[in-house]
CSV table of C-alpha atoms and ligand atoms in Angstrom, one decimal:
chain,number,residue,atom,x,y,z
A,1,ASP,CA,0.0,0.0,0.0
A,2,LYS,CA,1.4,3.3,-1.1
A,3,GLY,CA,-0.6,5.3,1.5
A,4,ASP,CA,-0.6,9.0,0.7
A,5,TYR,CA,2.4,8.6,-1.7
A,6,GLU,CA,2.2,8.6,-5.4
A,7,HIS,CA,4.9,5.9,-5.7
A,8,PHE,CA,6.5,3.3,-3.5
A,9,MET,CA,9.9,4.8,-4.1
A,10,LEU,CA,8.8,8.1,-2.6
A,11,LYS,CA,7.2,6.3,0.3
A,12,GLU,CA,10.3,4.3,0.9
A,13,ILE,CA,12.5,7.5,0.8
A,14,HIS,CA,10.3,9.0,3.4
A,15,GLU,CA,10.3,5.9,5.5
A,16,GLN,CA,14.1,6.1,6.1
A,17,PRO,CA,14.0,7.8,9.5
A,18,MET,CA,11.8,4.9,10.7
A,19,SER,CA,13.6,2.1,8.8
A,20,ILE,CA,17.0,3.2,10.1
A,21,ARG,CA,15.5,3.3,13.7
A,22,ASP,CA,14.2,-0.2,13.0
A,23,THR,CA,17.7,-1.3,12.0
A,24,PHE,CA,19.3,-0.2,15.2
A,25,ARG,CA,16.4,-0.9,17.5
A,26,GLY,CA,17.3,-3.3,20.3
A,27,ARG,CA,20.9,-3.4,19.1
A,28,VAL,CA,22.2,-0.4,21.0
A,29,ALA,CA,22.5,-0.2,24.8
A,30,MET,CA,20.3,2.3,26.5
A,31,ASP,CA,23.3,4.3,27.6
A,32,GLU,CA,24.7,4.2,24.1
A,33,SER,CA,27.9,2.6,25.3
A,34,LYS,CA,27.6,-0.7,23.4
A,35,ILE,CA,26.3,-2.4,20.3
A,36,PHE,CA,24.7,-5.9,20.4
A,37,LEU,CA,24.4,-7.8,17.2
A,38,GLY,CA,22.7,-11.1,18.1
A,39,GLY,CA,23.4,-12.4,14.6
A,40,VAL,CA,27.2,-12.3,15.0
A,41,LEU,CA,27.5,-13.7,18.5
A,42,ASP,CA,28.2,-17.2,17.4
A,43,ILE,CA,31.0,-16.1,15.1
A,44,MET,CA,32.5,-13.5,17.3
A,45,PRO,CA,35.8,-15.3,17.7
A,46,GLN,CA,36.2,-15.5,14.0
A,47,LEU,CA,35.3,-11.9,13.6
A,48,ILE,CA,37.9,-10.8,16.2
A,49,LYS,CA,40.7,-12.8,14.6
A,50,ALA,CA,39.8,-12.3,11.0
A,51,LYS,CA,42.8,-11.1,8.9
A,52,ARG,CA,40.7,-9.7,6.1
A,53,ILE,CA,37.1,-8.9,5.1
A,54,ILE,CA,35.8,-9.6,1.6
A,55,ILE,CA,32.5,-8.0,0.8
A,56,VAL,CA,30.5,-9.4,-2.2
A,57,ALA,CA,27.4,-7.8,-3.6
A,58,CYS,CA,25.8,-6.2,-6.7
A,59,GLY,CA,24.4,-2.8,-7.6
A,60,THR,CA,23.3,-0.6,-4.7
A,61,SER,CA,24.4,-3.3,-2.2
A,62,TRP,CA,27.9,-3.1,-3.7
A,63,HIS,CA,27.9,0.6,-3.0
A,64,ALA,CA,26.9,0.0,0.6
A,65,GLY,CA,29.8,-2.4,0.7
A,66,LEU,CA,32.2,0.4,-0.4
A,67,VAL,CA,31.0,2.5,2.5
A,68,GLY,CA,31.6,-0.6,4.7
A,69,GLU,CA,35.1,-0.8,3.4
A,70,TYR,CA,35.8,2.7,4.6
A,71,LEU,CA,34.2,2.0,8.0
A,72,PHE,CA,35.8,-1.3,8.7
A,73,GLU,CA,39.2,-0.1,7.8
A,74,LYS,CA,38.9,3.2,9.8
A,75,TYR,CA,37.2,1.9,12.9
A,76,GLY,CA,37.9,-1.8,12.9
A,77,ARG,CA,41.5,-1.5,11.5
A,78,ILE,CA,41.0,-4.5,9.3
A,79,PRO,CA,41.8,-4.7,5.5
A,80,VAL,CA,38.7,-5.0,3.3
A,81,GLU,CA,38.1,-5.9,-0.3
A,82,VAL,CA,34.8,-5.1,-2.0
A,83,GLU,CA,34.0,-7.3,-5.0
A,84,TYR,CA,31.2,-7.4,-7.6
A,85,ALA,CA,29.8,-10.8,-6.9
A,86,SER,CA,29.6,-11.5,-10.6
A,87,GLU,CA,33.4,-10.9,-11.0
A,88,PHE,CA,34.4,-12.6,-7.9
A,89,ARG,CA,32.6,-15.9,-8.6
A,90,TYR,CA,34.3,-16.4,-12.0
A,91,ARG,CA,37.8,-15.5,-10.9
A,92,ASP,CA,40.1,-17.8,-9.0
A,93,PRO,CA,40.0,-15.7,-5.8
A,94,ILE,CA,42.4,-16.3,-3.0
A,95,ILE,CA,40.3,-17.0,0.1
A,96,GLN,CA,41.8,-18.1,3.4
A,97,GLU,CA,40.2,-19.7,6.4
A,98,ASP,CA,40.7,-16.6,8.5
A,99,ASP,CA,38.9,-14.4,6.0
A,100,LEU,CA,35.5,-13.1,6.8
A,101,VAL,CA,33.2,-12.9,3.7
A,102,ILE,CA,30.2,-10.6,3.9
A,103,ALA,CA,27.4,-11.0,1.4
A,104,ILE,CA,25.2,-7.9,1.2
A,105,SER,CA,21.8,-8.3,-0.5
A,106,GLN,CA,18.5,-6.7,0.0
A,107,SER,CA,16.5,-9.5,-1.6
A,108,GLY,CA,18.8,-12.3,-0.5
A,109,GLU,CA,18.1,-13.9,-3.9
A,110,THR,CA,20.6,-12.3,-6.2
A,111,ALA,CA,22.1,-15.1,-8.4
A,112,ASP,CA,25.6,-13.8,-8.5
A,113,THR,CA,25.9,-13.1,-4.8
A,114,LEU,CA,24.5,-16.5,-4.0
A,115,ALA,CA,26.9,-18.2,-6.3
A,116,ALA,CA,29.8,-16.2,-4.8
A,117,ILE,CA,29.1,-17.4,-1.3
A,118,ARG,CA,28.7,-21.0,-2.5
A,119,LYS,CA,32.2,-20.6,-3.9
A,120,VAL,CA,33.5,-19.4,-0.6
A,121,ARG,CA,31.8,-22.3,1.2
A,122,GLU,CA,34.4,-24.7,-0.2
A,123,THR,CA,37.3,-22.7,1.4
A,124,GLY,CA,36.3,-22.8,5.0
A,125,ALA,CA,36.1,-19.0,5.4
A,126,THR,CA,33.3,-17.6,7.6
A,127,ILE,CA,30.4,-16.2,5.7
A,128,LEU,CA,28.1,-13.5,7.0
A,129,GLY,CA,25.0,-12.2,5.4
A,130,ILE,CA,23.5,-8.8,5.5
A,131,CYS,CA,20.0,-9.3,4.0
A,132,ASN,CA,16.7,-7.6,4.2
A,133,VAL,CA,14.4,-10.5,3.3
A,134,ALA,CA,14.1,-12.9,6.2
A,135,GLY,CA,14.5,-16.6,5.2
A,136,SER,CA,15.9,-15.7,1.8
A,137,SER,CA,18.4,-18.0,0.1
A,138,ILE,CA,21.5,-15.9,1.1
A,139,ALA,CA,20.2,-15.6,4.6
A,140,ARG,CA,19.9,-19.4,4.8
A,141,GLU,CA,23.3,-20.2,3.2
A,142,THR,CA,25.5,-18.1,5.5
A,143,ASP,CA,27.1,-19.0,8.8
A,144,ALA,CA,25.7,-16.0,10.5
A,145,GLY,CA,23.7,-12.9,9.5
A,146,VAL,CA,22.4,-9.6,10.5
A,147,TYR,CA,19.0,-8.6,9.1
A,148,THR,CA,18.6,-5.0,8.0
A,149,HIS,CA,14.9,-4.8,9.1
A,150,ALA,CA,14.2,-2.0,6.6
A,151,GLY,CA,10.8,-3.5,5.9
A,152,ILE,CA,9.5,-4.6,2.5
A,153,GLU,CA,11.1,-2.6,-0.3
A,154,ILE,CA,8.9,-2.5,-3.5
A,155,GLY,CA,10.4,0.2,-5.6
A,156,VAL,CA,13.0,-1.3,-8.0
A,157,ALA,CA,15.4,1.5,-7.1
A,158,SER,CA,16.8,0.7,-3.7
A,159,THR,CA,16.6,3.5,-1.2
A,160,LYS,CA,15.7,2.5,2.4
A,161,ALA,CA,17.4,-0.9,2.0
A,162,PHE,CA,20.7,1.0,1.2
A,163,THR,CA,20.6,3.2,4.3
A,164,SER,CA,19.7,0.2,6.5
A,165,GLN,CA,22.6,-1.8,5.0
A,166,ILE,CA,24.9,1.1,5.8
A,167,THR,CA,23.5,1.3,9.3
A,168,VAL,CA,24.3,-2.4,9.9
A,169,LEU,CA,27.8,-2.0,8.5
A,170,THR,CA,28.4,1.0,10.7
A,171,MET,CA,27.3,-1.0,13.8
A,172,MET,CA,29.4,-3.9,12.8
A,173,ALA,CA,32.5,-1.8,12.2
A,174,LEU,CA,32.1,-0.1,15.5
A,175,LEU,CA,31.5,-3.4,17.3
A,176,LEU,CA,34.5,-4.9,15.7
A,177,GLY,CA,36.7,-1.9,16.5
A,178,SER,CA,35.7,-2.2,20.1
A,179,LYS,CA,36.1,-6.0,20.3
A,180,ARG,CA,39.5,-5.8,18.6
A,181,GLN,CA,40.4,-3.0,21.0
A,182,VAL,CA,41.4,-0.5,18.3
A,183,LEU,CA,38.4,1.9,19.0
A,184,PRO,CA,38.6,3.7,22.3
A,185,ALA,CA,35.5,3.5,24.4
A,186,SER,CA,34.9,7.2,24.2
A,187,GLU,CA,35.0,7.3,20.4
A,188,TYR,CA,32.8,4.2,20.3
A,189,LYS,CA,30.2,5.9,22.4
A,190,GLU,CA,30.5,9.2,20.4
A,191,LEU,CA,29.9,7.3,17.1
A,192,ILE,CA,27.0,5.4,18.5
A,193,HIS,CA,25.5,8.7,19.5
A,194,GLU,CA,26.0,10.1,16.0
A,195,LEU,CA,24.3,7.1,14.5
A,196,ILE,CA,21.3,7.4,16.8
A,197,GLN,CA,20.9,11.1,15.7
A,198,VAL,CA,20.7,10.1,12.0
A,199,PRO,CA,16.9,9.5,11.7
A,200,SER,CA,16.0,13.0,13.0
A,201,LYS,CA,18.6,14.5,10.8
A,202,ILE,CA,17.1,12.8,7.8
A,203,GLU,CA,13.7,14.2,8.8
A,204,GLU,CA,15.3,17.6,8.4
A,205,ILE,CA,16.5,16.8,4.9
A,206,LEU,CA,13.0,15.5,3.9
A,207,LYS,CA,11.5,18.8,4.9
A,208,GLN,CA,13.5,20.4,2.0
A,209,GLU,CA,11.8,18.2,-0.6
A,210,SER,CA,10.0,21.1,-2.4
A,211,GLU,CA,13.3,23.0,-2.8
A,212,ILE,CA,14.9,19.8,-4.1
A,213,GLU,CA,12.0,19.4,-6.5
A,214,LYS,CA,12.7,22.9,-7.9
A,215,ILE,CA,16.3,21.9,-8.6
A,216,ALA,CA,15.0,18.7,-10.3
A,217,ALA,CA,12.9,20.9,-12.6
A,218,VAL,CA,16.0,22.8,-13.7
A,219,TYR,CA,17.9,19.6,-14.7
A,220,LYS,CA,15.1,17.3,-15.8
A,221,ASP,CA,16.0,17.6,-19.5
A,222,VAL,CA,19.8,17.0,-19.3
A,223,THR,CA,21.2,14.0,-21.1
A,224,ASN,CA,24.2,13.5,-18.9
A,225,ALA,CA,25.2,14.1,-15.3
A,226,LEU,CA,28.3,13.6,-13.2
A,227,TYR,CA,28.5,12.9,-9.5
A,228,MET,CA,31.7,13.4,-7.5
A,229,GLY,CA,32.7,12.7,-4.0
A,230,ARG,CA,35.7,11.8,-1.9
A,231,GLY,CA,36.4,9.3,0.8
A,232,ILE,CA,33.4,7.9,2.5
A,233,LEU,CA,31.2,10.0,0.2
A,234,PHE,CA,32.7,8.6,-3.0
A,235,PRO,CA,30.3,5.5,-2.9
A,236,VAL,CA,27.4,7.9,-2.5
A,237,ALA,CA,28.4,9.5,-5.8
A,238,LEU,CA,28.2,6.1,-7.4
A,239,GLU,CA,24.8,5.5,-5.8
A,240,GLY,CA,23.5,8.9,-6.8
A,241,ALA,CA,24.4,8.2,-10.4
A,242,LEU,CA,22.8,4.8,-10.3
A,243,LYS,CA,19.6,6.2,-8.9
A,244,LEU,CA,19.4,8.8,-11.7
A,245,LYS,CA,20.2,6.4,-14.5
A,246,GLU,CA,18.0,3.6,-13.5
A,247,ILE,CA,14.7,5.5,-13.0
A,248,SER,CA,15.1,8.6,-15.3
A,249,TYR,CA,17.3,7.0,-18.1
A,250,ILE,CA,19.7,9.9,-18.0
A,251,HIS,CA,23.3,8.8,-18.5
A,252,ALA,CA,25.1,9.5,-15.2
A,253,GLU,CA,28.4,8.5,-13.8
A,254,GLY,CA,29.9,8.7,-10.3
A,255,TYR,CA,33.6,9.5,-9.8
A,256,PRO,CA,36.0,10.0,-6.9
A,257,ALA,CA,36.5,13.7,-7.3
A,258,ALA,CA,40.3,13.4,-7.8
A,259,GLU,CA,39.7,11.2,-10.9
A,260,MET,CA,38.0,14.1,-12.7
A,261,LYS,CA,41.3,15.3,-14.0
A,262,HIS,CA,42.1,11.9,-15.4
A,263,GLY,CA,39.4,12.1,-18.0
A,264,PRO,CA,35.9,13.0,-17.2
A,265,ILE,CA,36.7,16.7,-16.8
A,266,ALA,CA,36.9,16.8,-20.6
A,267,LEU,CA,33.1,16.3,-20.6
A,268,ILE,CA,32.4,19.5,-18.7
A,269,ASP,CA,30.7,22.4,-20.5
A,270,GLU,CA,27.7,24.6,-19.7
A,271,ASN,CA,25.3,21.7,-20.2
A,272,MET,CA,26.9,19.3,-17.7
A,273,PRO,CA,25.4,19.2,-14.2
A,274,VAL,CA,27.9,18.0,-11.6
A,275,PHE,CA,26.5,16.8,-8.3
A,276,ALA,CA,29.2,17.5,-5.7
A,277,LEU,CA,29.2,15.7,-2.3
A,278,ALA,CA,31.0,18.3,-0.2
A,279,ALA,CA,29.8,17.4,3.3
A,280,ASN,CA,32.8,15.5,4.7
A,281,ASP,CA,35.4,17.4,6.8
A,282,GLN,CA,38.4,15.3,5.9
A,283,SER,CA,38.4,16.2,2.3
A,284,TYR,CA,36.5,19.4,2.4
A,285,GLU,CA,39.2,21.7,1.0
A,286,LYS,CA,39.9,19.3,-1.8
A,287,MET,CA,36.3,19.2,-2.8
A,288,VAL,CA,36.2,23.0,-2.8
A,289,SER,CA,39.0,23.0,-5.4
A,290,ASN,CA,37.2,20.3,-7.4
A,291,ILE,CA,34.1,22.5,-7.5
A,292,GLN,CA,36.2,25.4,-8.6
A,293,GLU,CA,37.6,23.3,-11.5
A,294,VAL,CA,34.1,22.5,-12.6
A,295,LYS,CA,33.0,26.1,-12.4
A,296,ALA,CA,36.1,27.3,-14.4
A,297,ARG,CA,34.8,25.1,-17.2
A,298,LYS,CA,31.3,26.5,-16.9
A,299,GLY,CA,29.8,23.3,-15.6
A,300,LYS,CA,26.7,23.5,-13.3
A,301,VAL,CA,27.4,22.5,-9.7
A,302,ILE,CA,24.7,21.2,-7.4
A,303,ALA,CA,26.4,20.8,-4.1
A,304,ILE,CA,25.4,18.7,-1.1
A,305,ALA,CA,26.9,20.6,1.7
A,306,THR,CA,26.8,21.0,5.5
A,307,LYS,CA,24.1,23.4,6.8
A,308,GLY,CA,25.4,26.9,7.0
A,309,ASP,CA,28.4,26.4,4.6
A,310,LYS,CA,28.7,29.8,3.1
A,311,GLY,CA,31.9,29.1,1.0
A,312,ILE,CA,30.2,26.4,-1.1
A,313,ARG,CA,27.1,28.5,-1.5
A,314,LYS,CA,29.2,31.2,-3.2
A,315,MET,CA,30.6,28.8,-5.8
A,316,ALA,CA,27.8,26.4,-6.5
A,317,ASP,CA,24.7,27.0,-8.7
A,318,HIS,CA,22.5,25.1,-6.2
A,319,VAL,CA,23.1,23.9,-2.7
A,320,ILE,CA,21.2,21.3,-0.8
A,321,GLU,CA,22.1,21.4,2.9
A,322,ILE,CA,22.4,18.5,5.2
A,323,PRO,CA,22.6,18.8,9.0
A,324,GLU,CA,26.0,18.8,10.5
A,325,CYS,CA,27.2,15.3,11.4
A,326,HIS,CA,30.2,13.1,12.0
A,327,GLU,CA,31.8,12.0,8.8
A,328,ALA,CA,31.2,8.3,9.7
A,329,VAL,CA,27.5,8.8,9.2
A,330,SER,CA,27.6,11.3,6.4
A,331,PRO,CA,26.7,8.8,3.6
A,332,LEU,CA,23.4,8.1,5.4
A,333,LEU,CA,22.4,11.8,5.1
A,334,ALA,CA,24.1,12.7,1.8
A,335,VAL,CA,22.3,10.0,-0.2
A,336,VAL,CA,18.8,11.2,0.7
A,337,PRO,CA,18.8,14.5,-1.4
A,338,LEU,CA,20.2,12.5,-4.3
A,339,GLN,CA,17.3,9.9,-4.0
A,340,ILE,CA,14.8,12.7,-3.9
A,341,LEU,CA,16.3,14.5,-6.9
A,342,SER,CA,16.3,11.4,-9.0
A,343,TYR,CA,12.8,10.6,-8.0
A,344,HIS,CA,11.5,14.0,-9.1
A,345,ILE,CA,13.5,14.1,-12.3
A,346,ALA,CA,12.1,10.7,-13.3
A,347,VAL,CA,8.5,11.8,-12.4
A,348,MET,CA,8.9,15.0,-14.5
A,349,ARG,CA,10.1,12.9,-17.4
A,350,GLY,CA,7.1,10.7,-17.2
A,351,CYS,CA,9.1,7.6,-16.3
A,352,ASN,CA,7.7,4.5,-14.5
A,353,VAL,CA,9.5,5.2,-11.3
A,354,ASP,CA,8.7,2.0,-9.4
A,355,GLN,CA,9.2,-0.3,-12.3
A,356,PRO,CA,11.8,1.1,-14.6
A,357,ARG,CA,12.1,-0.5,-18.1
A,358,ASN,CA,14.4,-3.6,-18.4
A,359,LEU,CA,14.9,-3.9,-14.6
A,360,ALA,CA,13.7,-6.4,-12.0
A,361,LYS,CA,13.6,-6.0,-8.3
A,362,SER,CA,15.8,-9.0,-7.8
A,363,VAL,CA,18.1,-10.4,-10.4
A,364,THR,CA,17.8,-14.1,-9.9
A,365,VAL,CA,19.4,-15.1,-13.2
A,366,GLU,CA,23.0,-14.1,-14.1
B,1,M6R,O1,18.7,-7.7,-3.7
B,1,M6R,P1,20.1,-7.2,-3.9
B,1,M6R,O2,20.5,-6.2,-2.9
B,1,M6R,O3,21.1,-8.3,-4.0
B,1,M6R,O4,20.1,-6.5,-5.3
B,1,M6R,C1,21.3,-6.0,-5.9
B,1,M6R,C2,21.0,-5.1,-7.1
B,1,M6R,O5,20.3,-5.8,-8.0
B,1,M6R,C3,20.2,-3.9,-6.7
B,1,M6R,O6,20.8,-3.1,-5.7
B,1,M6R,C4,20.0,-3.0,-7.9
B,1,M6R,O7,21.2,-2.4,-8.3
B,1,M6R,C5,18.9,-1.9,-7.6
B,1,M6R,N1,18.1,-1.7,-8.7
B,1,M6R,C6,19.5,-0.6,-7.3
B,1,M6R,O8,18.6,0.4,-7.1
């Protein structure tokens, strides 16, 4: 049931404050000092001693995996590889018994992801699933699992499943950091607190929908778009581009901002919109210069920036503000305006938002 919403996708975008709360409900101590993940208790010894994490997934779930890579390395101090399940399964990957393989899948039925974990099965490595659909094939074929609890997702374009996957990955990375004694208790607590604040910050972003819709109206007829981000927001650039292309059929690409100079910057002229993710503190200055480079070539810049950022406002053609937050949780906020933008652009172009052409909700054939 779509309730008061015109499409499932819009409903699911708006459900995110609730779905994220559902993801961490019962998994965070009242005093915010600890995370409990019942699903990983049985494999905790393997988690603590794992030498490496390999994440396998497809599409949006693969993007969540890239955010996970950043979080696991930063807060868990463990090396991570993120693989397209389809590539991984047909290589001759080197998997060791002390590797932890994490399969991320909303549906739990994606053929390539399922085949990838079956391949791992033969090696003795521990397999953990992050799925949304309870009892799905991937959930059943893993040694342990953490459900995302995002609720049923109907729109083919994944939205709330993505933010719930990232919420689980954040909790796992923090838990791992604490158990491996590489994350000080004070930072652990601070980051848990930041995560708990995310739903109400997303509510703030959702309130700006009519302004975002106005920006959508300006760019609805473009034929190409670029998305750029750095660090933990680079995967969000990929996800923003995927959202736009799959539902509005506009050609879009996501890039790490520093890669622009290695090719894509040649595409920039007055007709090219560039969505710039400029809300993380670590790479802020560098993003500012990337935005200047785009402006110098007359590109249009739509920046996702921290509330009150006056500098970016002077340079960009449009700014969508997100509330101030810790960098660790910035993907959860920064993706929301991009989802809303894609949605409205697709609606204005008369596209079938919930069931885009040529796509299925779950890809059960390779
Ligand atoms: O069910 P899964 O998470 O395994 O699905 C993976 C992809 O097929 C999926 O994320 C796809 O890319 C979506 N259409 C993205 O919006």
